[in-house]
mmCIF file with all atom_site columns, C-alpha atoms in Angstrom:
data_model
loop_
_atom_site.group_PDB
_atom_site.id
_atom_site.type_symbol
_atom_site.label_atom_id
_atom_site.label_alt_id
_atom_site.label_comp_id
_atom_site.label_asym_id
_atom_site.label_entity_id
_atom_site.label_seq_id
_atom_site.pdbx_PDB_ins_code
_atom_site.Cartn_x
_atom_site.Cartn_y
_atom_site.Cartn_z
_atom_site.occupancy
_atom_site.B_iso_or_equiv
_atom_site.pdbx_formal_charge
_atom_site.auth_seq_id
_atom_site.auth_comp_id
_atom_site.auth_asym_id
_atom_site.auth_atom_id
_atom_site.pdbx_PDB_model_num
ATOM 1   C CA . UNK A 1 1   ? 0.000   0.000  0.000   1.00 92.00 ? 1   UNK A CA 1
ATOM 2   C CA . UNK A 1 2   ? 3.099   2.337  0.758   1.00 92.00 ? 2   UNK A CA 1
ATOM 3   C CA . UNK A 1 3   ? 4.427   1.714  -2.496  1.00 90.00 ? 3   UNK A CA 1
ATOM 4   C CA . UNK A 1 4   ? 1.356   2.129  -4.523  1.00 91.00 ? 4   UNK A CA 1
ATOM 5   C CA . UNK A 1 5   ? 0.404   5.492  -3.010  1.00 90.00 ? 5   UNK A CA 1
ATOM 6   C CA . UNK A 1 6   ? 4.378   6.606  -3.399  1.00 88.00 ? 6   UNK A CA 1
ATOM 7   C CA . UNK A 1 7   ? 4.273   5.635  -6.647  1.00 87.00 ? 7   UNK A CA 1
ATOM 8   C CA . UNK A 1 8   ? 0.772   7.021  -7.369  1.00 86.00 ? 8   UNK A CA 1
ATOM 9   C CA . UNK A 1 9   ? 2.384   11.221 -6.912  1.00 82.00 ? 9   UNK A CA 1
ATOM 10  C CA . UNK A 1 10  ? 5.916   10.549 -8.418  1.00 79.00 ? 10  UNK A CA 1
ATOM 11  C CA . UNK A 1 11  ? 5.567   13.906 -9.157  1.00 76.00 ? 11  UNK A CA 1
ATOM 12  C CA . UNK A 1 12  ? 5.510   15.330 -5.451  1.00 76.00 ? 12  UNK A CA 1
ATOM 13  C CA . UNK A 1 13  ? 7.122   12.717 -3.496  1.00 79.00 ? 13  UNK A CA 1
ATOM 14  C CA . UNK A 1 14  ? 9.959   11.721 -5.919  1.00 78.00 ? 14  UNK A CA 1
ATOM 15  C CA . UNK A 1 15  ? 10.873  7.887  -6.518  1.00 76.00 ? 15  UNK A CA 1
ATOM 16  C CA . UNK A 1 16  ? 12.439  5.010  -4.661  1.00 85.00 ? 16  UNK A CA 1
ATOM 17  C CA . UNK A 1 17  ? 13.197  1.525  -5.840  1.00 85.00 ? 17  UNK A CA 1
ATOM 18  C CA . UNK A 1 18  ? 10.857  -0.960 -3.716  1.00 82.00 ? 18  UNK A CA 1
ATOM 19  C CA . UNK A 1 19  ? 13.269  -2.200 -1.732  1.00 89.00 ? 19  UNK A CA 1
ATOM 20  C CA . UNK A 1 20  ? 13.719  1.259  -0.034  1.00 92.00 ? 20  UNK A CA 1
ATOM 21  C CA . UNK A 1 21  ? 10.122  0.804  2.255   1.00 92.00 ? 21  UNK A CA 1
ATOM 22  C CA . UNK A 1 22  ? 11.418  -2.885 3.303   1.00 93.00 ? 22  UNK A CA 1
ATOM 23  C CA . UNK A 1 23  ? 14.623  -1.611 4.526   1.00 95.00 ? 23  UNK A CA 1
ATOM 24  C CA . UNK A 1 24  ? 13.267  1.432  6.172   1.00 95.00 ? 24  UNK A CA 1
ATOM 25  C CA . UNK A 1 25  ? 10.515  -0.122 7.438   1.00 95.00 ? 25  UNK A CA 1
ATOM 26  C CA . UNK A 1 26  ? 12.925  -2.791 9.090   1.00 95.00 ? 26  UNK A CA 1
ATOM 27  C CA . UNK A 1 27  ? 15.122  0.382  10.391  1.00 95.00 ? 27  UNK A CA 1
ATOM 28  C CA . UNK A 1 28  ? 11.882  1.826  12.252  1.00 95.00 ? 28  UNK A CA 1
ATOM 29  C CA . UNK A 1 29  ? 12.177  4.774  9.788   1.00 97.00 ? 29  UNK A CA 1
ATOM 30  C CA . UNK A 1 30  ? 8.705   4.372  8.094   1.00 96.00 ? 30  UNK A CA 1
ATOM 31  C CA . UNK A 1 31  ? 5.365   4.826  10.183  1.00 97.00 ? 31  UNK A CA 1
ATOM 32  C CA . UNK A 1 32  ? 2.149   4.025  8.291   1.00 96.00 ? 32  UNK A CA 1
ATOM 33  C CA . UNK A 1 33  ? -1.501  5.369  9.500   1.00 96.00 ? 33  UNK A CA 1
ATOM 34  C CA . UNK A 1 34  ? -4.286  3.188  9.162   1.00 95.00 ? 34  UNK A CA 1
ATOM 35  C CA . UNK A 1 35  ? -7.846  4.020  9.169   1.00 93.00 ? 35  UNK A CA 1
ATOM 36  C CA . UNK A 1 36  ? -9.941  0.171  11.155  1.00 91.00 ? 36  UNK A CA 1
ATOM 37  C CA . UNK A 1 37  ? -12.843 -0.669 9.206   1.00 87.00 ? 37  UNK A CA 1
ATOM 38  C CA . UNK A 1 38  ? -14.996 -3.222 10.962  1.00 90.00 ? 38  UNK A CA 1
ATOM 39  C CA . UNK A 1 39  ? -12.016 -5.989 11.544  1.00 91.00 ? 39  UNK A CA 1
ATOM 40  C CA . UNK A 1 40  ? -10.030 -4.648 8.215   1.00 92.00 ? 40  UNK A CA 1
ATOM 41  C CA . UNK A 1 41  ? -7.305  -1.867 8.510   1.00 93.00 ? 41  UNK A CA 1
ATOM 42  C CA . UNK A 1 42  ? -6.965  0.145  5.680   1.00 94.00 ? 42  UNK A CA 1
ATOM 43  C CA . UNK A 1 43  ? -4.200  2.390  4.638   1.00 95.00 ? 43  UNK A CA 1
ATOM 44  C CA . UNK A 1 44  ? -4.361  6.029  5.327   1.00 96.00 ? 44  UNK A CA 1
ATOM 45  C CA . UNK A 1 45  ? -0.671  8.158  5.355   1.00 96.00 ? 45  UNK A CA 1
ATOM 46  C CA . UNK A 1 46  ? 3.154   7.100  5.552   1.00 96.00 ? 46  UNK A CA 1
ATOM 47  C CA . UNK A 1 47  ? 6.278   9.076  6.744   1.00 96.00 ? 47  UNK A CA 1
ATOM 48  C CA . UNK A 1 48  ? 9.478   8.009  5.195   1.00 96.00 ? 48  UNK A CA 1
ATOM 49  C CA . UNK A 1 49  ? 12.258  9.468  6.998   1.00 97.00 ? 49  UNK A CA 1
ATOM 50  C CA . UNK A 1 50  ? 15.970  9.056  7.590   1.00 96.00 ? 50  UNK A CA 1
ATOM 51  C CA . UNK A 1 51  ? 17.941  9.557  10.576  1.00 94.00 ? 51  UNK A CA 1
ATOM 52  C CA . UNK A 1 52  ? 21.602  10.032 10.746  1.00 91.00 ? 52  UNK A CA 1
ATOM 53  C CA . UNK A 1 53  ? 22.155  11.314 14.575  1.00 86.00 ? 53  UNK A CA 1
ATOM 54  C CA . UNK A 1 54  ? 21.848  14.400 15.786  1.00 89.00 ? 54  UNK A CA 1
ATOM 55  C CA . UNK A 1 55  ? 19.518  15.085 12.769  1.00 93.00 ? 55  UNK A CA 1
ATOM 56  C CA . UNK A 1 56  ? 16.631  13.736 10.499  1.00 96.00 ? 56  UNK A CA 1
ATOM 57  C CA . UNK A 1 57  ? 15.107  13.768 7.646   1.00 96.00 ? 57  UNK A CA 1
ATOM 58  C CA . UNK A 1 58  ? 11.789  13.386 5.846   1.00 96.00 ? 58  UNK A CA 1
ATOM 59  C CA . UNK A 1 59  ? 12.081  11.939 2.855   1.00 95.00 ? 59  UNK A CA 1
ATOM 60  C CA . UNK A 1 60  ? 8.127   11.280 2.010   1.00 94.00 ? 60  UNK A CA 1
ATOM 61  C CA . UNK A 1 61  ? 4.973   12.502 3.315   1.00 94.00 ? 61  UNK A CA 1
ATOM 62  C CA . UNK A 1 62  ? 1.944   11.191 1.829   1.00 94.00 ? 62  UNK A CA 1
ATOM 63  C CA . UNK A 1 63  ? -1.740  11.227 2.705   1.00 95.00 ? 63  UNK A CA 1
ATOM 64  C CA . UNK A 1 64  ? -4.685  8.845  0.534   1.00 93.00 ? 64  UNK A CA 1
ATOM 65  C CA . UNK A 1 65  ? -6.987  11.396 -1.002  1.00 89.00 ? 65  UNK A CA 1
ATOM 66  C CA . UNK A 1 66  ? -9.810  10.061 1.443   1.00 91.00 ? 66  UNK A CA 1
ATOM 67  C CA . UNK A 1 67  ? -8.030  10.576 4.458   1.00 92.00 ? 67  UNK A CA 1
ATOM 68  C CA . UNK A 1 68  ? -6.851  14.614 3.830   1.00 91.00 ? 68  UNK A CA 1
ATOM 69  C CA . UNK A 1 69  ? -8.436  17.033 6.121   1.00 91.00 ? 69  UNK A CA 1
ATOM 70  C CA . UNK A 1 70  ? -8.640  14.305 8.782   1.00 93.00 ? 70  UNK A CA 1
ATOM 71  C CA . UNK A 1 71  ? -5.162  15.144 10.703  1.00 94.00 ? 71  UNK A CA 1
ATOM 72  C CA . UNK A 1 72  ? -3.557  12.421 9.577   1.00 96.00 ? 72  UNK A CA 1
ATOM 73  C CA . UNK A 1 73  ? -0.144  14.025 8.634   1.00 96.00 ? 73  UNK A CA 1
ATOM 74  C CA . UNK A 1 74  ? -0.295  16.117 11.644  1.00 97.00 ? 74  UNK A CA 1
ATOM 75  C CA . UNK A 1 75  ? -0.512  12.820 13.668  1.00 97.00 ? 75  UNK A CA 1
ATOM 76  C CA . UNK A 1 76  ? 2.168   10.958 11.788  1.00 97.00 ? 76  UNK A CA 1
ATOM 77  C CA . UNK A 1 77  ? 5.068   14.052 12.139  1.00 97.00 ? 77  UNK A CA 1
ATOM 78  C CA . UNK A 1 78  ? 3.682   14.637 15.822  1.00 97.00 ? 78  UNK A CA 1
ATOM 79  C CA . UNK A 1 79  ? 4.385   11.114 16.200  1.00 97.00 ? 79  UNK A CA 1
ATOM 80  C CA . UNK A 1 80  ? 7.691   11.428 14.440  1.00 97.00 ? 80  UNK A CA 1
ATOM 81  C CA . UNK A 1 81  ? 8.976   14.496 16.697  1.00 97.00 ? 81  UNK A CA 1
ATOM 82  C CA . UNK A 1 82  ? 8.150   12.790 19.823  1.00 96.00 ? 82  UNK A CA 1
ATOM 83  C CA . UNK A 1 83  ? 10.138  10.306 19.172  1.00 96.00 ? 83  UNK A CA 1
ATOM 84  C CA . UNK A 1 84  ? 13.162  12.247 18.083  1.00 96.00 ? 84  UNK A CA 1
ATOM 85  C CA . UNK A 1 85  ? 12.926  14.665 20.718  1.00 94.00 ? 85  UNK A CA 1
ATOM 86  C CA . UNK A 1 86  ? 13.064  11.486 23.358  1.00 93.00 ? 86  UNK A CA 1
ATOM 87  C CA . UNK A 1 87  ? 16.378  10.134 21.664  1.00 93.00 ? 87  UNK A CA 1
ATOM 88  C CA . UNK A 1 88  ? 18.133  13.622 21.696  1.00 90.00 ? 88  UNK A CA 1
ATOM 89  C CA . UNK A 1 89  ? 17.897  14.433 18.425  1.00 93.00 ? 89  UNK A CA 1
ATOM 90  C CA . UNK A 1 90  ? 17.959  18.257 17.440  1.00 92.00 ? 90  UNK A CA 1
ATOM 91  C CA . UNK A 1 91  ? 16.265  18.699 14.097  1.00 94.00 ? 91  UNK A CA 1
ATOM 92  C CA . UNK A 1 92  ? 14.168  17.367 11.271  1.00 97.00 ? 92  UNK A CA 1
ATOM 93  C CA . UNK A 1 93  ? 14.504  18.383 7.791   1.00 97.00 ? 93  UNK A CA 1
ATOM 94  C CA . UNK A 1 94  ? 12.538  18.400 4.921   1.00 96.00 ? 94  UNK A CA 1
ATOM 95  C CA . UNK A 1 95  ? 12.912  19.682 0.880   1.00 95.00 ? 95  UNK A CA 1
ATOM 96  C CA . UNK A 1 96  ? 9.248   20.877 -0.232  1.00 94.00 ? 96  UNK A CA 1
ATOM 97  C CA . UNK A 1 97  ? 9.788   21.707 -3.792  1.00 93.00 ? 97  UNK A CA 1
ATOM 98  C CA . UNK A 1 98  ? 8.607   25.585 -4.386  1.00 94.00 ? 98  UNK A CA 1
ATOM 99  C CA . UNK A 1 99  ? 5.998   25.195 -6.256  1.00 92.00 ? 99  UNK A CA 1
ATOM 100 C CA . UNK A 1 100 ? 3.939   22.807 -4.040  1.00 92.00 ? 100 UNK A CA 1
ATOM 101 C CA . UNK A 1 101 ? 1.918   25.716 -2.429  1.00 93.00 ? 101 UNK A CA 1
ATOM 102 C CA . UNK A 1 102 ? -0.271  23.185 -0.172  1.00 92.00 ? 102 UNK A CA 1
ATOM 103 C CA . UNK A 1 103 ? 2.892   20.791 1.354   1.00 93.00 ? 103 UNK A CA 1
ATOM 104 C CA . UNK A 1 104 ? 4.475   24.186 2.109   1.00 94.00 ? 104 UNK A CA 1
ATOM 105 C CA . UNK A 1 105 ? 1.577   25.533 3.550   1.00 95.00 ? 105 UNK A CA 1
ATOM 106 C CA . UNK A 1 106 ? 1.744   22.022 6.047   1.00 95.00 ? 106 UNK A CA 1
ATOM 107 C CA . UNK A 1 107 ? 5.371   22.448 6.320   1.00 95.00 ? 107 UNK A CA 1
ATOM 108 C CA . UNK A 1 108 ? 5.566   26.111 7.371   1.00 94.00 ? 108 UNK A CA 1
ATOM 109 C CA . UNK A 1 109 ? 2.080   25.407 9.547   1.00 94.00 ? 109 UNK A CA 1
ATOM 110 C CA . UNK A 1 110 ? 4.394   22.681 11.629  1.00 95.00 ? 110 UNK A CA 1
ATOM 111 C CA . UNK A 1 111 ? 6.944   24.666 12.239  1.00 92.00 ? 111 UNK A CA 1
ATOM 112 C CA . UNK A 1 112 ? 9.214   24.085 9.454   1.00 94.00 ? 112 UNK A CA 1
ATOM 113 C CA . UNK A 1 113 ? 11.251  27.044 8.464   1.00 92.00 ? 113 UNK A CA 1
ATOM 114 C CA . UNK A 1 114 ? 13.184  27.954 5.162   1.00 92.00 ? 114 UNK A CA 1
ATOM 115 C CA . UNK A 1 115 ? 16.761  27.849 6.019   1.00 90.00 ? 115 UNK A CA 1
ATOM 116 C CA . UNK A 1 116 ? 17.824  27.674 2.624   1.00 91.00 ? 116 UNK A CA 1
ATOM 117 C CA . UNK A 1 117 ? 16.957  27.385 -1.070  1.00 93.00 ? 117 UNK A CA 1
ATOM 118 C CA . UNK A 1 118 ? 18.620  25.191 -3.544  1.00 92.00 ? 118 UNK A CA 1
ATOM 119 C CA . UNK A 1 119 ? 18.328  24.162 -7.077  1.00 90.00 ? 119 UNK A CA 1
ATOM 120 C CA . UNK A 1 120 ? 16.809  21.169 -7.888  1.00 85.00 ? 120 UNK A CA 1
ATOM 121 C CA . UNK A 1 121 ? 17.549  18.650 -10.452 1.00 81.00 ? 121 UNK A CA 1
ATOM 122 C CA . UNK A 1 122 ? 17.765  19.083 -14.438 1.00 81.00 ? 122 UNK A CA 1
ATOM 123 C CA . UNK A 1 123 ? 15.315  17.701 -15.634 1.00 80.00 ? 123 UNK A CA 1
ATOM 124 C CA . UNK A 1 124 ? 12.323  19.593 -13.656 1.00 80.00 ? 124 UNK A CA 1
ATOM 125 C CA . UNK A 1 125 ? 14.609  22.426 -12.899 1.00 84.00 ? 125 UNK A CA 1
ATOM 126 C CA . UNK A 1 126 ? 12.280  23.347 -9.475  1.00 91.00 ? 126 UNK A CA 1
ATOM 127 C CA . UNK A 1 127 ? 13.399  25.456 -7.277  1.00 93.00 ? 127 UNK A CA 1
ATOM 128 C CA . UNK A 1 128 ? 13.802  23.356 -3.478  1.00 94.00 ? 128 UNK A CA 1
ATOM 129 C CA . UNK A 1 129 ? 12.989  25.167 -0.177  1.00 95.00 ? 129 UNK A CA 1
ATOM 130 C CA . UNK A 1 130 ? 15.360  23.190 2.851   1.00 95.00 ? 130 UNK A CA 1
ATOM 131 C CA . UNK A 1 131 ? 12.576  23.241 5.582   1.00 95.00 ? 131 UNK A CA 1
ATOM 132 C CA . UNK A 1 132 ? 14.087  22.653 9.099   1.00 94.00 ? 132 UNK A CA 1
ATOM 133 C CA . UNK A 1 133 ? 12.375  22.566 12.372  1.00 94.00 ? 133 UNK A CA 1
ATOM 134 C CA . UNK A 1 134 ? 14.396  22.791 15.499  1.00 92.00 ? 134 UNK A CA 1
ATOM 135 C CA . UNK A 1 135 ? 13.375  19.739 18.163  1.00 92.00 ? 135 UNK A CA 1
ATOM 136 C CA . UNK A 1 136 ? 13.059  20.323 22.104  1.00 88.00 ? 136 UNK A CA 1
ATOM 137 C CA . UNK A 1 137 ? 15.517  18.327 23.584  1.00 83.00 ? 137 UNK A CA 1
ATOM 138 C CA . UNK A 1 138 ? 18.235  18.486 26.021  1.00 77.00 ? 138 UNK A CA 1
ATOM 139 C CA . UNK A 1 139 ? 21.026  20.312 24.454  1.00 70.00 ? 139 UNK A CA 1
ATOM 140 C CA . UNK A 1 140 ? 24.531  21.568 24.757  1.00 64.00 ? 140 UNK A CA 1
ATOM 141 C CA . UNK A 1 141 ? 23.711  25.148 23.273  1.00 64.00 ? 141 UNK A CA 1
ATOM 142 C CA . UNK A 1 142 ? 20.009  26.255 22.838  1.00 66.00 ? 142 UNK A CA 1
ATOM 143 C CA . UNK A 1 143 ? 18.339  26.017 19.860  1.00 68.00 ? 143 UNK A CA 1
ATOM 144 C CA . UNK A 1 144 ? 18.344  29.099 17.265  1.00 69.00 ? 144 UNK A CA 1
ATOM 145 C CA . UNK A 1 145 ? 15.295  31.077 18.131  1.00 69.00 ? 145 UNK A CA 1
ATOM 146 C CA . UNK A 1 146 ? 14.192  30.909 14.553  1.00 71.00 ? 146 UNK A CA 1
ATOM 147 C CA . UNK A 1 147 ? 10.588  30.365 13.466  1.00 69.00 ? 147 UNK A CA 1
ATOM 148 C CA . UNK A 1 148 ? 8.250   31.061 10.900  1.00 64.00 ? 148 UNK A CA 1
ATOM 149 C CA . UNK A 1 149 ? 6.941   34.049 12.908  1.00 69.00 ? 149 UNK A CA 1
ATOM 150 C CA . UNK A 1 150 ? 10.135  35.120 14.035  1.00 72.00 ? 150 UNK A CA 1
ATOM 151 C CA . UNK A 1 151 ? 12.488  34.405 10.888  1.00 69.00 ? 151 UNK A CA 1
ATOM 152 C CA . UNK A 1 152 ? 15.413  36.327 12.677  1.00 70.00 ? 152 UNK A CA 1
ATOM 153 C CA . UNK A 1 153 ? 15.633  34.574 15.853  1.00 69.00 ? 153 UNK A CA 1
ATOM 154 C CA . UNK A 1 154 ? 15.029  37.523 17.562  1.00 68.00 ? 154 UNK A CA 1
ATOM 155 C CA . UNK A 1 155 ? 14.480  38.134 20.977  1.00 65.00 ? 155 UNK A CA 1
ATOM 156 C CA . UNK A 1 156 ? 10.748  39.359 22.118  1.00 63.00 ? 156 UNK A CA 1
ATOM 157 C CA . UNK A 1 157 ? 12.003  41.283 24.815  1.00 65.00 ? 157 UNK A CA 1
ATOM 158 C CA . UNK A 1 158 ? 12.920  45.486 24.448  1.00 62.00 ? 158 UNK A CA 1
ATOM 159 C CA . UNK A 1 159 ? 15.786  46.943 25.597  1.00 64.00 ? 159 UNK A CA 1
ATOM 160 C CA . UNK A 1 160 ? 16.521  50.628 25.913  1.00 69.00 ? 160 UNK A CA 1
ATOM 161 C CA . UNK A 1 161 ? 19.530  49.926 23.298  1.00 72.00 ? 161 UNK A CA 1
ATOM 162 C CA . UNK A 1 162 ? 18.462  48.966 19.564  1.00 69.00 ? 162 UNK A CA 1
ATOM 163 C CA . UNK A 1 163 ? 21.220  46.774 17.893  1.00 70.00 ? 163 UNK A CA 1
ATOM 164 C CA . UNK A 1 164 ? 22.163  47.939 14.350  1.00 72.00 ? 164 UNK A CA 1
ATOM 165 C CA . UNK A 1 165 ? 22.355  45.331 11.427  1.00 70.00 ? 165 UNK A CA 1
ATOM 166 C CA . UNK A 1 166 ? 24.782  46.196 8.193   1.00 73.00 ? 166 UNK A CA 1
ATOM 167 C CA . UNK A 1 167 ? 23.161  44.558 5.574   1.00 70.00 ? 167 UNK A CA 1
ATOM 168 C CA . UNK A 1 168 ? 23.759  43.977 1.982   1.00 76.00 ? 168 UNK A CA 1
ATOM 169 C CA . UNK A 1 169 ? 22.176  45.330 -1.210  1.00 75.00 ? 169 UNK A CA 1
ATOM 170 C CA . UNK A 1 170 ? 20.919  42.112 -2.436  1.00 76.00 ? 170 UNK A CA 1
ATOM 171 C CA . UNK A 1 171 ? 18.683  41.608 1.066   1.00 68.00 ? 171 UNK A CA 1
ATOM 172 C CA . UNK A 1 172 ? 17.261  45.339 -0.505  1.00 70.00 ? 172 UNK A CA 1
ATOM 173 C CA . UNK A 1 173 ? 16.590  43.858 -3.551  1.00 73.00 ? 173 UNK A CA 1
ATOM 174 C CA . UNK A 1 174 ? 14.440  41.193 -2.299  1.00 70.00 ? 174 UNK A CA 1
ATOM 175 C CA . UNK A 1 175 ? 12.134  43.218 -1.228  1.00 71.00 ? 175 UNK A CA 1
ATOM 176 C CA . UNK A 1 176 ? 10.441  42.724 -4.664  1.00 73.00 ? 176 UNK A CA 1
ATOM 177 C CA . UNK A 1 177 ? 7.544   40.849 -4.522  1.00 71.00 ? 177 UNK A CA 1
ATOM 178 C CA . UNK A 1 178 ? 8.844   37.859 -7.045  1.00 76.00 ? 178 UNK A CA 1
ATOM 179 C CA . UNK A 1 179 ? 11.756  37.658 -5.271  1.00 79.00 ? 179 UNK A CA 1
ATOM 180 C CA . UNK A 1 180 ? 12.416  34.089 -3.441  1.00 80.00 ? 180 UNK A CA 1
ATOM 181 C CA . UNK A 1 181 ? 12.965  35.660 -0.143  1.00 80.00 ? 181 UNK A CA 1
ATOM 182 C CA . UNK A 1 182 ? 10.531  38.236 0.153   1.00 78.00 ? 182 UNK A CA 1
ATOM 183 C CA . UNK A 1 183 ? 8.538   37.042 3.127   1.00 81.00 ? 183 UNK A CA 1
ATOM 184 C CA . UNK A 1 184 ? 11.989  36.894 4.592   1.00 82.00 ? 184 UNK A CA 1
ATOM 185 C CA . UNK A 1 185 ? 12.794  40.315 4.388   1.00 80.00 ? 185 UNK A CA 1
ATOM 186 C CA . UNK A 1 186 ? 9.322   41.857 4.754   1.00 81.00 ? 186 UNK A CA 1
ATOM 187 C CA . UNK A 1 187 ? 9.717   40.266 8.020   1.00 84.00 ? 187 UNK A CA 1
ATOM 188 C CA . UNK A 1 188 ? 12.630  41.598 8.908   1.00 80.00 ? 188 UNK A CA 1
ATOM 189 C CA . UNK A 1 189 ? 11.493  45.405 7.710   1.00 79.00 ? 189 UNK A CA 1
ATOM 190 C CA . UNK A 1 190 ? 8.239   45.129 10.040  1.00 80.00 ? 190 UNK A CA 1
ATOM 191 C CA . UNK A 1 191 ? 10.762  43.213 12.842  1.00 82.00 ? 191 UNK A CA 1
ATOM 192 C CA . UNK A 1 192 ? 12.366  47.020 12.534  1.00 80.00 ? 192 UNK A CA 1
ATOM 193 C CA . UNK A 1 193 ? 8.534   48.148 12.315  1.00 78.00 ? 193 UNK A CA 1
ATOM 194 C CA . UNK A 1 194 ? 8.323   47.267 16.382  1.00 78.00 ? 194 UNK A CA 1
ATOM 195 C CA . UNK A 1 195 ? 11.659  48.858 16.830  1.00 77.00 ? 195 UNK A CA 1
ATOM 196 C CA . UNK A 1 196 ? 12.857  45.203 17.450  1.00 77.00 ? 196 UNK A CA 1
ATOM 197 C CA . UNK A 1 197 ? 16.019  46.578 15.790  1.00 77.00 ? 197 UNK A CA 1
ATOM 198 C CA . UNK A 1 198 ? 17.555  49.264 13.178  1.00 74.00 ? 198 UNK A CA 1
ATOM 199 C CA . UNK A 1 199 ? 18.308  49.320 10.125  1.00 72.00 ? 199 UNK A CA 1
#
């Protein structure tokens, strides 16, 4: 059932040889939702994801068409950053291609900021957004600050002395609306908006 549905939105989630589930699935690294029917279980979501200590990554989300709207991928990467968070890991990373407006919507929803933007590959030439979301646990140094609300990391609190930020040009120039980080710097102008700092 994994395989069919992976294999039924190549196009969003990409392509793996059949042997990839077994292996991951015998690894712990694939969790499957099922919806109980009467006595029969019937497939509703996976998460495919790889760990490589301290840090993961999901490698495919997928929900059956009958089972969206019902929580379903919530519950699986709830389930998924419990479980990291408990064995000390400190982040979970995903690669949304841009133009999949709804799995970024999800992505960004959960917690999942952009920390950076890559090419994809040749032949669909997409434009990848590297979504990370920083786990809970017990750490060394604290975690970044960053969020999708907060994109700087910075702190909520006001002093009486405003830090000052040199930036370059190019963060100017993305200030255009068609720009890939726009919502990244229009946060950062209304951050200086609440006199959170100066530019």
């Amino acid at each position: 059932d994994v395989r069919r549905a992976a294999d039924s939105d190549k196009d969003a989630l990409g392509f793996f040889p059949s042997g990839v589930y077994e292996e991951f699935a015998r690894k712990g690294q694939l969790y499957v939702a099922s919806i109980q029917d009467g006595d029969e279980f019937r497939y509703a979501g996976h998460l495919l994801f790889d760990c490589r200590c301290p840090r993961s990554t999901v490698l495919q989300m997928f929900v059956a068409g009958e089972c969206r709207g019902r929580g379903v991928a919530k519950l699986l990467l709830r389930h998924l950053v419990d479980s990291l968070t408990a064995h000390g890991f400190i982040s979970i990373y995903a690669r949304v291609a841009e133009d999949l407006l709804s799995a970024n919507r999800f992505w960004e929803q959960n917690s999942f900021y952009v920390q950076r933007v890559e090419r994809g590959g040749n032949s669909r030439k997409r434009t990848i957004l590297v979504r990370v979301r920083e786990l809970e646990s017990a750490q060394l140094f604290s975690s970044s600050g960053l969020t999708p609300a907060n994109p700087l990391g910075l702190s909520g609190e006001r002093s009486a002395e405003l830090p000052i930020f040199l930036l370059d040009l190019n963060v100017l120039f993305d200030v255009g609306p068609r720009r890939p980080k726009h919502q990244a710097v229009e946060s950062l102008y209304h951050a200086e908006r609440m006199n959170y700092c100066r530019l």
